[in-house]
Each structure stands twice: as C-alpha cells, then as structure tokens.
Tab-separated table of N, CA and C in Angstrom:
chain	number	residue	atom	x	y	z
G	1	UNK	N	0.374	21.429	43.072
G	1	UNK	CA	0.935	20.174	42.596
G	1	UNK	C	0.146	19.723	41.355
G	2	UNK	N	0.827	19.675	40.223
G	2	UNK	CA	0.199	19.246	38.983
G	2	UNK	C	0.807	17.904	38.566
G	3	UNK	N	-0.065	17.011	38.200
G	3	UNK	CA	0.387	15.686	37.710
G	3	UNK	C	0.305	15.718	36.189
G	4	UNK	N	1.395	15.337	35.530
G	4	UNK	CA	1.346	15.308	34.058
G	4	UNK	C	0.277	14.373	33.532
G	5	UNK	N	-0.419	14.805	32.515
G	5	UNK	CA	-1.482	14.003	31.927
G	5	UNK	C	-0.858	13.040	30.928
G	6	UNK	N	-1.051	11.770	31.132
G	6	UNK	CA	-0.558	10.755	30.200
G	6	UNK	C	-1.667	9.836	29.844
G	7	UNK	N	-1.508	9.244	28.693
G	7	UNK	CA	-2.514	8.296	28.229
G	7	UNK	C	-1.783	7.136	27.554
G	8	UNK	N	-2.120	5.951	27.934
G	8	UNK	CA	-1.499	4.802	27.272
G	8	UNK	C	-2.464	4.218	26.265
G	9	UNK	N	-1.914	3.661	25.219
G	9	UNK	CA	-2.729	3.018	24.186
G	9	UNK	C	-2.345	1.532	24.195
G	10	UNK	N	-3.221	0.685	24.689
G	10	UNK	CA	-2.837	-0.711	24.764
G	10	UNK	C	-2.730	-1.347	23.401
G	11	UNK	N	-1.846	-2.313	23.308
G	11	UNK	CA	-1.692	-3.045	22.075
G	11	UNK	C	-2.385	-4.424	22.132
G	12	UNK	N	-2.946	-4.725	23.260
G	12	UNK	CA	-3.699	-5.949	23.425
G	12	UNK	C	-4.866	-5.670	24.369
G	13	UNK	N	-5.755	-6.613	24.431
G	13	UNK	CA	-6.820	-6.492	25.395
G	13	UNK	C	-8.112	-5.945	24.787
G	14	UNK	N	-9.032	-5.687	25.684
G	14	UNK	CA	-10.411	-5.329	25.279
G	14	UNK	C	-10.426	-3.980	24.534
G	15	UNK	N	-9.685	-2.971	25.008
G	15	UNK	CA	-9.699	-1.679	24.325
G	15	UNK	C	-9.159	-1.770	22.900
G	16	UNK	N	-8.116	-2.583	22.723
G	16	UNK	CA	-7.524	-2.764	21.408
G	16	UNK	C	-8.537	-3.447	20.470
G	17	UNK	N	-9.163	-4.480	20.990
G	17	UNK	CA	-10.170	-5.231	20.186
G	17	UNK	C	-11.330	-4.305	19.825
G	18	UNK	N	-11.780	-3.490	20.760
G	18	UNK	CA	-12.884	-2.564	20.468
G	18	UNK	C	-12.488	-1.513	19.428
G	19	UNK	N	-11.249	-1.046	19.469
G	19	UNK	CA	-10.771	-0.054	18.509
G	19	UNK	C	-10.761	-0.633	17.122
G	20	UNK	N	-10.292	-1.864	16.995
G	20	UNK	CA	-10.251	-2.518	15.699
G	20	UNK	C	-11.681	-2.869	15.204
G	21	UNK	N	-12.542	-3.259	16.131
G	21	UNK	CA	-13.948	-3.566	15.762
G	21	UNK	C	-14.620	-2.302	15.284
G	22	UNK	N	-14.376	-1.171	15.913
G	22	UNK	CA	-15.000	0.095	15.490
G	22	UNK	C	-14.587	0.403	14.055
G	23	UNK	N	-13.272	0.272	13.792
G	23	UNK	CA	-12.775	0.555	12.420
G	23	UNK	C	-13.368	-0.434	11.408
G	24	UNK	N	-13.372	-1.706	11.763
G	24	UNK	CA	-13.928	-2.739	10.853
G	24	UNK	C	-15.386	-2.455	10.567
G	25	UNK	N	-16.159	-2.035	11.572
G	25	UNK	CA	-17.584	-1.718	11.368
G	25	UNK	C	-17.724	-0.483	10.424
G	26	UNK	N	-16.866	0.511	10.639
G	26	UNK	CA	-16.909	1.709	9.793
G	26	UNK	C	-16.626	1.322	8.336
G	27	UNK	N	-15.635	0.507	8.077
G	27	UNK	CA	-15.271	0.100	6.717
G	27	UNK	C	-16.445	-0.681	6.115
G	28	UNK	N	-17.034	-1.597	6.894
G	28	UNK	CA	-18.123	-2.394	6.397
G	28	UNK	C	-19.307	-1.536	5.995
G	29	UNK	N	-19.675	-0.569	6.874
G	29	UNK	CA	-20.819	0.282	6.627
G	29	UNK	C	-20.614	1.248	5.435
G	30	UNK	N	-19.350	1.521	5.128
G	30	UNK	CA	-19.019	2.473	4.035
G	30	UNK	C	-18.332	1.782	2.893
G	31	UNK	N	-18.586	0.481	2.740
G	31	UNK	CA	-17.866	-0.313	1.734
G	31	UNK	C	-18.031	0.237	0.329
G	32	UNK	N	-19.246	0.582	-0.073
G	32	UNK	CA	-19.499	1.029	-1.450
G	32	UNK	C	-18.697	2.311	-1.767
G	33	UNK	N	-18.760	3.277	-0.885
G	33	UNK	CA	-18.040	4.529	-1.149
G	33	UNK	C	-16.525	4.346	-1.115
G	34	UNK	N	-16.043	3.525	-0.156
G	34	UNK	CA	-14.623	3.301	-0.089
G	34	UNK	C	-14.069	2.527	-1.281
G	35	UNK	N	-14.851	1.554	-1.754
G	35	UNK	CA	-14.443	0.774	-2.960
G	35	UNK	C	-14.417	1.678	-4.193
G	36	UNK	N	-15.368	2.615	-4.294
G	36	UNK	CA	-15.405	3.563	-5.392
G	36	UNK	C	-14.167	4.495	-5.310
G	37	UNK	N	-13.850	4.928	-4.101
G	37	UNK	CA	-12.700	5.783	-3.920
G	37	UNK	C	-11.420	5.067	-4.318
G	38	UNK	N	-11.289	3.808	-3.888
G	38	UNK	CA	-10.120	2.984	-4.261
G	38	UNK	C	-10.014	2.908	-5.775
G	39	UNK	N	-11.138	2.612	-6.455
G	39	UNK	CA	-11.138	2.463	-7.905
G	39	UNK	C	-10.669	3.739	-8.585
G	40	UNK	N	-11.162	4.906	-8.089
G	40	UNK	CA	-10.792	6.185	-8.685
G	40	UNK	C	-9.331	6.465	-8.454
G	41	UNK	N	-8.798	6.218	-7.243
G	41	UNK	CA	-7.399	6.470	-6.926
G	41	UNK	C	-6.491	5.584	-7.818
G	42	UNK	N	-6.902	4.339	-7.987
G	42	UNK	CA	-6.117	3.422	-8.811
G	42	UNK	C	-6.018	3.909	-10.223
G	43	UNK	N	-7.152	4.359	-10.800
G	43	UNK	CA	-7.167	4.882	-12.175
G	43	UNK	C	-6.319	6.136	-12.299
G	44	UNK	N	-6.320	7.003	-11.264
G	44	UNK	CA	-5.540	8.230	-11.251
G	44	UNK	C	-4.057	7.941	-11.165
G	45	UNK	N	-3.685	6.891	-10.490
G	45	UNK	CA	-2.280	6.588	-10.224
G	45	UNK	C	-1.553	5.981	-11.435
G	46	UNK	N	-2.335	5.262	-12.293
G	46	UNK	CA	-1.682	4.502	-13.308
G	46	UNK	C	-2.566	4.333	-14.563
G	47	UNK	N	-2.014	4.633	-15.742
G	47	UNK	CA	-2.800	4.443	-16.954
G	47	UNK	C	-3.157	2.953	-17.196
G	48	UNK	N	-2.283	2.068	-16.712
G	48	UNK	CA	-2.546	0.625	-16.896
G	48	UNK	C	-3.784	0.243	-16.080
G	49	UNK	N	-3.907	0.768	-14.872
G	49	UNK	CA	-5.121	0.470	-14.054
G	49	UNK	C	-6.346	1.217	-14.600
G	50	UNK	N	-6.133	2.432	-15.143
G	50	UNK	CA	-7.223	3.178	-15.730
G	50	UNK	C	-7.828	2.390	-16.900
G	51	UNK	N	-7.047	1.588	-17.589
G	51	UNK	CA	-7.567	0.786	-18.706
G	51	UNK	C	-8.425	-0.385	-18.283
G	52	UNK	N	-8.349	-0.741	-16.993
G	52	UNK	CA	-9.204	-1.815	-16.447
G	52	UNK	C	-10.559	-1.193	-16.141
G	53	UNK	N	-11.618	-1.960	-16.357
G	53	UNK	CA	-12.955	-1.444	-16.159
G	53	UNK	C	-13.186	-0.959	-14.730
G	54	UNK	N	-13.956	0.116	-14.566
G	54	UNK	CA	-14.261	0.602	-13.203
G	54	UNK	C	-14.915	-0.464	-12.328
G	55	UNK	N	-15.768	-1.300	-12.953
G	55	UNK	CA	-16.423	-2.385	-12.204
G	55	UNK	C	-15.402	-3.352	-11.616
G	56	UNK	N	-14.411	-3.719	-12.429
G	56	UNK	CA	-13.361	-4.632	-11.943
G	56	UNK	C	-12.507	-3.995	-10.867
G	57	UNK	N	-12.159	-2.730	-11.055
G	57	UNK	CA	-11.398	-2.027	-10.010
G	57	UNK	C	-12.175	-1.932	-8.734
G	58	UNK	N	-13.446	-1.632	-8.805
G	58	UNK	CA	-14.290	-1.505	-7.619
G	58	UNK	C	-14.470	-2.856	-6.920
G	59	UNK	N	-14.640	-3.931	-7.716
G	59	UNK	CA	-14.789	-5.274	-7.127
G	59	UNK	C	-13.487	-5.647	-6.393
G	60	UNK	N	-12.335	-5.316	-6.971
G	60	UNK	CA	-11.084	-5.582	-6.289
G	60	UNK	C	-10.971	-4.750	-5.036
G	61	UNK	N	-11.434	-3.495	-5.112
G	61	UNK	CA	-11.420	-2.655	-3.916
G	61	UNK	C	-12.258	-3.273	-2.794
G	62	UNK	N	-13.410	-3.840	-3.139
G	62	UNK	CA	-14.217	-4.496	-2.109
G	62	UNK	C	-13.476	-5.723	-1.516
G	63	UNK	N	-12.804	-6.478	-2.342
G	63	UNK	CA	-12.045	-7.622	-1.833
G	63	UNK	C	-10.970	-7.189	-0.858
G	64	UNK	N	-10.251	-6.135	-1.227
G	64	UNK	CA	-9.193	-5.650	-0.335
G	64	UNK	C	-9.767	-5.051	0.949
G	65	UNK	N	-10.858	-4.318	0.835
G	65	UNK	CA	-11.506	-3.740	2.020
G	65	UNK	C	-12.051	-4.843	2.932
G	66	UNK	N	-12.642	-5.868	2.346
G	66	UNK	CA	-13.121	-6.993	3.165
G	66	UNK	C	-11.942	-7.690	3.854
G	67	UNK	N	-10.788	-7.763	3.168
G	67	UNK	CA	-9.621	-8.368	3.799
G	67	UNK	C	-9.143	-7.518	4.976
G	68	UNK	N	-9.242	-6.203	4.852
G	68	UNK	CA	-8.897	-5.309	5.978
G	68	UNK	C	-9.851	-5.542	7.140
G	69	UNK	N	-11.129	-5.669	6.845
G	69	UNK	CA	-12.121	-5.937	7.923
G	69	UNK	C	-11.788	-7.255	8.630
G	70	UNK	N	-11.539	-8.287	7.846
G	70	UNK	CA	-11.192	-9.609	8.384
G	70	UNK	C	-9.917	-9.530	9.183
G	71	UNK	N	-8.910	-8.745	8.697
G	71	UNK	CA	-7.665	-8.579	9.413
G	71	UNK	C	-7.889	-7.939	10.771
G	72	UNK	N	-8.778	-6.930	10.807
G	72	UNK	CA	-9.090	-6.275	12.098
G	72	UNK	C	-9.737	-7.263	13.040
G	73	UNK	N	-10.656	-8.045	12.533
G	73	UNK	CA	-11.381	-9.006	13.369
G	73	UNK	C	-10.458	-10.070	13.929
G	74	UNK	N	-9.465	-10.498	13.108
G	74	UNK	CA	-8.542	-11.568	13.542
G	74	UNK	C	-7.294	-11.004	14.181
G	75	UNK	N	-7.112	-9.648	14.106
G	75	UNK	CA	-5.947	-8.973	14.666
G	75	UNK	C	-4.636	-9.500	14.084
G	76	UNK	N	-4.652	-9.724	12.756
G	76	UNK	CA	-3.484	-10.109	12.031
G	76	UNK	C	-3.578	-9.606	10.585
G	77	UNK	N	-2.481	-9.364	9.985
G	77	UNK	CA	-2.467	-8.846	8.609
G	77	UNK	C	-2.614	-9.980	7.575
G	78	UNK	N	-2.664	-11.209	8.026
G	78	UNK	CA	-2.698	-12.364	7.102
G	78	UNK	C	-3.792	-12.308	6.055
G	79	UNK	N	-5.051	-11.936	6.381
G	79	UNK	CA	-6.048	-11.879	5.336
G	79	UNK	C	-5.726	-10.949	4.185
G	80	UNK	N	-5.067	-9.828	4.503
G	80	UNK	CA	-4.661	-8.912	3.451
G	80	UNK	C	-3.435	-9.377	2.698
G	81	UNK	N	-2.423	-9.815	3.404
G	81	UNK	CA	-1.199	-10.282	2.745
G	81	UNK	C	-1.466	-11.475	1.860
G	82	UNK	N	-2.409	-12.344	2.224
G	82	UNK	CA	-2.694	-13.543	1.429
G	82	UNK	C	-3.226	-13.203	0.067
G	83	UNK	N	-3.916	-12.057	-0.070
G	83	UNK	CA	-4.415	-11.672	-1.388
G	83	UNK	C	-3.325	-11.263	-2.381
G	84	UNK	N	-2.144	-10.997	-1.843
G	84	UNK	CA	-1.031	-10.557	-2.707
G	84	UNK	C	-0.004	-11.675	-2.955
G	85	UNK	N	-0.292	-12.867	-2.437
G	85	UNK	CA	0.621	-13.998	-2.691
G	85	UNK	C	0.471	-14.477	-4.106
G	86	UNK	N	1.453	-15.288	-4.528
G	86	UNK	CA	1.333	-15.933	-5.848
G	86	UNK	C	0.043	-16.657	-5.916
G	87	UNK	N	-0.615	-16.565	-7.103
G	87	UNK	CA	-1.907	-17.234	-7.244
G	87	UNK	C	-1.726	-18.748	-7.251
G	88	UNK	N	-2.387	-19.397	-6.301
G	88	UNK	CA	-2.436	-20.860	-6.241
G	88	UNK	C	-3.904	-21.207	-6.078
G	89	UNK	N	-4.182	-22.488	-6.018
G	89	UNK	CA	-5.584	-22.893	-5.827
G	89	UNK	C	-6.087	-22.489	-4.449
G	90	UNK	N	-5.208	-22.369	-3.458
G	90	UNK	CA	-5.593	-21.998	-2.098
G	90	UNK	C	-5.677	-20.502	-1.900
G	91	UNK	N	-5.043	-19.745	-2.789
G	91	UNK	CA	-5.001	-18.314	-2.589
G	91	UNK	C	-6.170	-17.627	-3.308
G	92	UNK	N	-6.925	-16.828	-2.613
G	92	UNK	CA	-8.021	-16.088	-3.283
G	92	UNK	C	-7.428	-15.071	-4.248
G	93	UNK	N	-8.121	-14.779	-5.320
G	93	UNK	CA	-7.658	-13.846	-6.314
G	93	UNK	C	-8.211	-12.435	-6.012
G	94	UNK	N	-7.361	-11.419	-6.234
G	94	UNK	CA	-7.845	-10.034	-6.139
G	94	UNK	C	-8.575	-9.628	-7.416
G	95	UNK	N	-8.154	-10.145	-8.548
G	95	UNK	CA	-8.653	-9.740	-9.855
G	95	UNK	C	-9.232	-10.962	-10.556
G	96	UNK	N	-10.128	-10.749	-11.502
G	96	UNK	CA	-10.591	-11.855	-12.324
G	96	UNK	C	-9.424	-12.520	-13.044
G	97	UNK	N	-9.598	-13.736	-13.438
G	97	UNK	CA	-8.498	-14.529	-14.087
G	97	UNK	C	-7.974	-13.852	-15.351
G	98	UNK	N	-8.819	-13.116	-16.055
G	98	UNK	CA	-8.378	-12.508	-17.307
G	98	UNK	C	-7.640	-11.159	-17.150
G	99	UNK	N	-7.417	-10.737	-15.895
G	99	UNK	CA	-6.750	-9.469	-15.630
G	99	UNK	C	-5.462	-9.746	-14.835
G	100	UNK	N	-4.388	-9.238	-15.331
G	100	UNK	CA	-3.083	-9.333	-14.620
G	100	UNK	C	-2.772	-7.923	-14.131
G	101	UNK	N	-2.768	-7.739	-12.812
G	101	UNK	CA	-2.516	-6.379	-12.293
G	101	UNK	C	-1.083	-5.943	-12.614
G	102	UNK	N	-0.948	-4.722	-13.107
G	102	UNK	CA	0.359	-4.232	-13.561
G	102	UNK	C	1.335	-3.984	-12.392
G	103	UNK	N	0.890	-3.491	-11.273
G	103	UNK	CA	1.781	-3.164	-10.155
G	103	UNK	C	1.052	-3.273	-8.813
G	104	UNK	N	1.147	-4.401	-8.172
G	104	UNK	CA	0.425	-4.565	-6.881
G	104	UNK	C	0.775	-3.544	-5.797
G	105	UNK	N	2.014	-3.016	-5.861
G	105	UNK	CA	2.343	-2.006	-4.863
G	105	UNK	C	1.459	-0.772	-5.005
G	106	UNK	N	1.036	-0.466	-6.221
G	106	UNK	CA	0.133	0.654	-6.443
G	106	UNK	C	-1.189	0.397	-5.751
G	107	UNK	N	-1.652	-0.832	-5.793
G	107	UNK	CA	-2.886	-1.196	-5.127
G	107	UNK	C	-2.783	-1.002	-3.630
G	108	UNK	N	-1.681	-1.414	-3.066
G	108	UNK	CA	-1.450	-1.215	-1.594
G	108	UNK	C	-1.437	0.258	-1.259
G	109	UNK	N	-0.748	1.059	-2.073
G	109	UNK	CA	-0.692	2.485	-1.828
G	109	UNK	C	-2.109	3.125	-1.907
G	110	UNK	N	-2.853	2.726	-2.919
G	110	UNK	CA	-4.206	3.274	-3.058
G	110	UNK	C	-5.135	2.841	-1.925
G	111	UNK	N	-4.945	1.612	-1.453
G	111	UNK	CA	-5.734	1.167	-0.310
G	111	UNK	C	-5.381	2.008	0.928
G	112	UNK	N	-4.115	2.307	1.132
G	112	UNK	CA	-3.728	3.167	2.235
G	112	UNK	C	-4.301	4.574	2.099
G	113	UNK	N	-4.302	5.111	0.845
G	113	UNK	CA	-4.836	6.456	0.617
G	113	UNK	C	-6.344	6.444	0.815
G	114	UNK	N	-7.009	5.344	0.581
G	114	UNK	CA	-8.435	5.245	0.755
G	114	UNK	C	-8.793	5.200	2.237
G	115	UNK	N	-8.063	4.456	3.005
G	115	UNK	CA	-8.423	4.213	4.397
G	115	UNK	C	-7.848	5.201	5.419
G	116	UNK	N	-6.680	5.722	5.130
G	116	UNK	CA	-6.021	6.615	6.128
G	116	UNK	C	-6.926	7.781	6.519
G	117	UNK	N	-7.565	8.469	5.594
G	117	UNK	CA	-8.404	9.613	6.028
G	117	UNK	C	-9.622	9.264	6.902
G	118	UNK	N	-9.995	7.983	6.891
G	118	UNK	CA	-11.182	7.582	7.638
G	118	UNK	C	-10.911	6.697	8.844
G	119	UNK	N	-9.644	6.568	9.180
G	119	UNK	CA	-9.271	5.746	10.361
G	119	UNK	C	-10.004	6.326	11.574
G	120	UNK	N	-10.673	5.495	12.316
G	120	UNK	CA	-11.509	5.957	13.401
G	120	UNK	C	-10.821	6.175	14.748
G	121	UNK	N	-9.597	5.619	14.882
G	121	UNK	CA	-8.889	5.787	16.162
G	121	UNK	C	-7.418	5.451	15.958
G	122	UNK	N	-6.617	5.812	16.907
G	122	UNK	CA	-5.168	5.674	16.834
G	122	UNK	C	-4.738	4.204	16.713
G	123	UNK	N	-5.368	3.337	17.487
G	123	UNK	CA	-4.977	1.935	17.424
G	123	UNK	C	-5.283	1.323	16.081
G	124	UNK	N	-6.437	1.686	15.495
G	124	UNK	CA	-6.805	1.185	14.176
G	124	UNK	C	-5.795	1.721	13.159
G	125	UNK	N	-5.371	2.981	13.300
G	125	UNK	CA	-4.408	3.558	12.373
G	125	UNK	C	-3.096	2.823	12.443
G	126	UNK	N	-2.588	2.555	13.660
G	126	UNK	CA	-1.347	1.816	13.787
G	126	UNK	C	-1.476	0.400	13.205
G	127	UNK	N	-2.610	-0.222	13.450
G	127	UNK	CA	-2.825	-1.581	12.932
G	127	UNK	C	-2.856	-1.534	11.386
G	128	UNK	N	-3.598	-0.570	10.808
G	128	UNK	CA	-3.680	-0.465	9.359
G	128	UNK	C	-2.282	-0.285	8.742
G	129	UNK	N	-1.521	0.657	9.275
G	129	UNK	CA	-0.200	0.903	8.705
G	129	UNK	C	0.711	-0.318	8.839
G	130	UNK	N	0.563	-1.067	9.926
G	130	UNK	CA	1.377	-2.285	10.067
G	130	UNK	C	0.962	-3.336	9.076
G	131	UNK	N	-0.355	-3.469	8.849
G	131	UNK	CA	-0.875	-4.444	7.886
G	131	UNK	C	-0.433	-4.096	6.467
G	132	UNK	N	-0.469	-2.798	6.118
G	132	UNK	CA	0.013	-2.398	4.795
G	132	UNK	C	1.507	-2.602	4.646
G	133	UNK	N	2.224	-2.333	5.715
G	133	UNK	CA	3.695	-2.580	5.659
G	133	UNK	C	4.000	-4.070	5.491
G	134	UNK	N	3.273	-4.901	6.220
G	134	UNK	CA	3.483	-6.369	6.129
G	134	UNK	C	3.143	-6.829	4.722
G	135	UNK	N	2.123	-6.274	4.151
G	135	UNK	CA	1.690	-6.656	2.784
G	135	UNK	C	2.772	-6.303	1.797
G	136	UNK	N	3.325	-5.062	1.898
G	136	UNK	CA	4.382	-4.637	0.998
G	136	UNK	C	5.604	-5.587	1.144
G	137	UNK	N	5.945	-5.871	2.384
G	137	UNK	CA	7.156	-6.663	2.657
G	137	UNK	C	7.004	-8.104	2.163
G	138	UNK	N	5.825	-8.613	2.121
G	138	UNK	CA	5.595	-10.022	1.749
G	138	UNK	C	5.217	-10.215	0.273
G	139	UNK	N	5.300	-9.152	-0.535
G	139	UNK	CA	4.937	-9.333	-1.931
G	139	UNK	C	6.000	-10.165	-2.626
G	140	UNK	N	5.568	-11.187	-3.365
G	140	UNK	CA	6.560	-12.063	-4.015
G	140	UNK	C	7.317	-11.408	-5.172
G	141	UNK	N	6.730	-10.483	-5.876
G	141	UNK	CA	7.381	-9.925	-7.056
G	141	UNK	C	7.878	-8.510	-6.848
G	142	UNK	N	8.322	-8.186	-5.645
G	142	UNK	CA	8.823	-6.841	-5.419
G	142	UNK	C	10.099	-6.675	-6.258
G	143	UNK	N	10.345	-5.467	-6.701
G	143	UNK	CA	11.560	-5.207	-7.471
G	143	UNK	C	12.720	-5.281	-6.513
G	144	UNK	N	13.786	-6.056	-6.897
G	144	UNK	CA	14.947	-6.136	-6.013
G	144	UNK	C	15.696	-4.808	-6.006
G	145	UNK	N	16.269	-4.487	-4.864
G	145	UNK	CA	17.076	-3.289	-4.761
G	145	UNK	C	18.423	-3.534	-5.466
G	146	UNK	N	18.918	-2.539	-6.135
G	146	UNK	CA	20.229	-2.729	-6.767
G	146	UNK	C	21.266	-2.779	-5.699
G	147	UNK	N	22.223	-3.666	-5.823
G	147	UNK	CA	23.258	-3.768	-4.823
G	147	UNK	C	24.244	-2.607	-4.996
G	148	UNK	N	24.346	-2.072	-6.198
G	148	UNK	CA	25.247	-0.987	-6.443
G	148	UNK	C	24.578	0.023	-7.357
G	149	UNK	N	23.798	0.971	-6.775
G	149	UNK	CA	23.102	1.941	-7.627
G	149	UNK	C	24.099	2.775	-8.455
G	150	UNK	N	23.706	3.045	-9.676
G	150	UNK	CA	24.576	3.800	-10.584
G	150	UNK	C	23.768	5.008	-11.111
G	151	UNK	N	24.448	6.172	-11.136
G	151	UNK	CA	23.797	7.365	-11.657
G	151	UNK	C	24.568	7.717	-12.919
G	152	UNK	N	23.867	7.986	-14.027
G	152	UNK	CA	24.534	8.440	-15.261
G	152	UNK	C	24.489	9.959	-15.298
G	153	UNK	N	25.637	10.552	-15.630
G	153	UNK	CA	25.711	12.018	-15.639
G	153	UNK	C	26.457	12.444	-16.907
G	154	UNK	N	25.989	13.480	-17.519
G	154	UNK	CA	26.673	14.021	-18.689
G	154	UNK	C	27.252	15.376	-18.252
G	155	UNK	N	28.530	15.493	-18.478
G	155	UNK	CA	29.182	16.747	-18.109
G	155	UNK	C	29.236	17.657	-19.322
G	156	UNK	N	29.065	18.900	-19.099
G	156	UNK	CA	29.239	19.895	-20.169
G	156	UNK	C	30.567	20.577	-19.910
G	157	UNK	N	31.324	20.657	-20.971
G	157	UNK	CA	32.635	21.315	-20.893
G	157	UNK	C	32.552	22.685	-21.556
G	158	UNK	N	33.444	23.562	-21.134
G	158	UNK	CA	33.491	24.901	-21.726
G	158	UNK	C	34.861	25.078	-22.314
G	159	UNK	N	34.935	25.519	-23.620
G	159	UNK	CA	36.249	25.706	-24.210
G	159	UNK	C	36.761	27.136	-23.890
G	160	UNK	N	37.918	27.488	-24.400
G	160	UNK	CA	38.565	28.743	-24.072
G	160	UNK	C	37.719	29.939	-24.501
G	161	UNK	N	36.910	29.779	-25.573
G	161	UNK	CA	36.113	30.884	-26.074
G	161	UNK	C	34.797	31.041	-25.285
G	162	UNK	N	34.522	30.143	-24.308
G	162	UNK	CA	33.305	30.244	-23.536
G	162	UNK	C	32.146	29.463	-24.095
G	163	UNK	N	32.358	28.716	-25.210
G	163	UNK	CA	31.282	27.917	-25.784
G	163	UNK	C	31.209	26.603	-25.035
G	164	UNK	N	29.975	26.161	-24.783
G	164	UNK	CA	29.841	24.884	-24.092
G	164	UNK	C	29.579	23.781	-25.113
G	165	UNK	N	30.063	22.618	-24.818
G	165	UNK	CA	29.803	21.434	-25.652
G	165	UNK	C	29.683	20.201	-24.718
G	166	UNK	N	28.886	19.236	-25.197
G	166	UNK	CA	28.679	18.050	-24.370
G	166	UNK	C	29.912	17.210	-24.292
G	167	UNK	N	30.213	16.786	-23.106
G	167	UNK	CA	31.331	15.863	-22.880
G	167	UNK	C	30.855	14.440	-22.958
G	168	UNK	N	31.564	13.559	-22.318
G	168	UNK	CA	31.204	12.144	-22.358
G	168	UNK	C	30.347	11.781	-21.169
G	169	UNK	N	29.510	10.738	-21.321
G	169	UNK	CA	28.742	10.209	-20.193
G	169	UNK	C	29.683	9.582	-19.206
G	170	UNK	N	29.419	9.715	-17.962
G	170	UNK	CA	30.187	9.082	-16.907
G	170	UNK	C	29.250	8.270	-16.012
G	171	UNK	N	29.716	7.099	-15.583
G	171	UNK	CA	28.947	6.359	-14.578
G	171	UNK	C	29.577	6.641	-13.225
G	172	UNK	N	28.742	7.022	-12.300
G	172	UNK	CA	29.249	7.300	-10.943
G	172	UNK	C	28.634	6.275	-10.012
G	173	UNK	N	29.433	5.473	-9.394
G	173	UNK	CA	28.947	4.482	-8.467
G	173	UNK	C	28.729	5.146	-7.109
G	174	UNK	N	27.577	4.889	-6.490
G	174	UNK	CA	27.294	5.518	-5.205
G	174	UNK	C	27.932	4.776	-4.045
G	175	UNK	N	28.314	3.538	-4.263
G	175	UNK	CA	28.923	2.727	-3.234
G	175	UNK	C	30.253	2.182	-3.761
G	176	UNK	N	31.374	2.561	-3.069
G	176	UNK	CA	32.704	2.007	-3.325
G	176	UNK	C	32.926	1.635	-4.675
C-alpha cells in the first residue's frame, strides 16, 4: 500500500510569513550586488537607461529592492506599486527629480530578472511574480492596446515574363 506524496504550500499563516521573511532577509543581505545587477540589466536593455549614470541606476535599484523587502514584510505589493504611481508629494520617487525614466516597464522587467534567479522558496517566488504583475497592471502610463490592430503588408506581383515588381501596400485588419 503506497500513499501518494503530496505537499501543500500555504498562502497564509506562519509558513508563508517565514518564506517571505527568508526572501526579504536574503535581498537585504545582498542589496549591493542585487542593485548593481539591476543597474547593469537596465543599461543592457535600453540605450536611454544606459545614458543615465550607473550611480543613479544603482540607487534606483536599491529603492526598488527595498520596496520588495517592505512588500514581503507587509505581505502586499503596495510598497512596490506605489513607487510607480504618478509623482505627487505623497509618492516617493524612484529617480532623482532631474531624471525622467524612459520606460518604467523596463524597470519592472529588470527587477524581475534580478530577483527571479535568487528567489529562496516557492512561496516567495509566487509572491514576487504577483507583486511584479500588480505593479505592471497599476502603471498609470501604460501604452493602451489598440482596439483594432492593423498589419501593413506589401505584396509582390509577378508579370507574365516572371519578373517581380512591388505592388501596393494593403492594410489588413485583424478584427472584423
């Protein structure tokens, strides 16, 4: 008689809190290296971010990482999402006042790329991905989706002699 081996992962309670605390402690202890990694990834992803000084990119990385630590401690994504809200007097800034970040979604992606390889446990991983997803979803300046995507296509025609020549551009609607 064999009993199947199953394991449940609680989403609340002491085990969940310990899992998030372990991850928060890891991020805190490795803050300098993680912030440097974030800065490097940001510069690699975008020439606009590469033009920002490494010190400013690293300082922003620390702010985002500290927000992740705080989010783990509070068990809510609010500390991270609040850094991406419109700048008001109540909202903390990710960047110095003289820097306008070119694409905040790139920052969220680089934060995910920085932290995913070092997630210490499954619960922390699920929490991190939910926090990153919440942050993306709550960004005020996300690009709107087109209601009717259009693809431009150029057709090449062939005449009777087998020579090809460019035809006219056509717009093809993907939806009705």
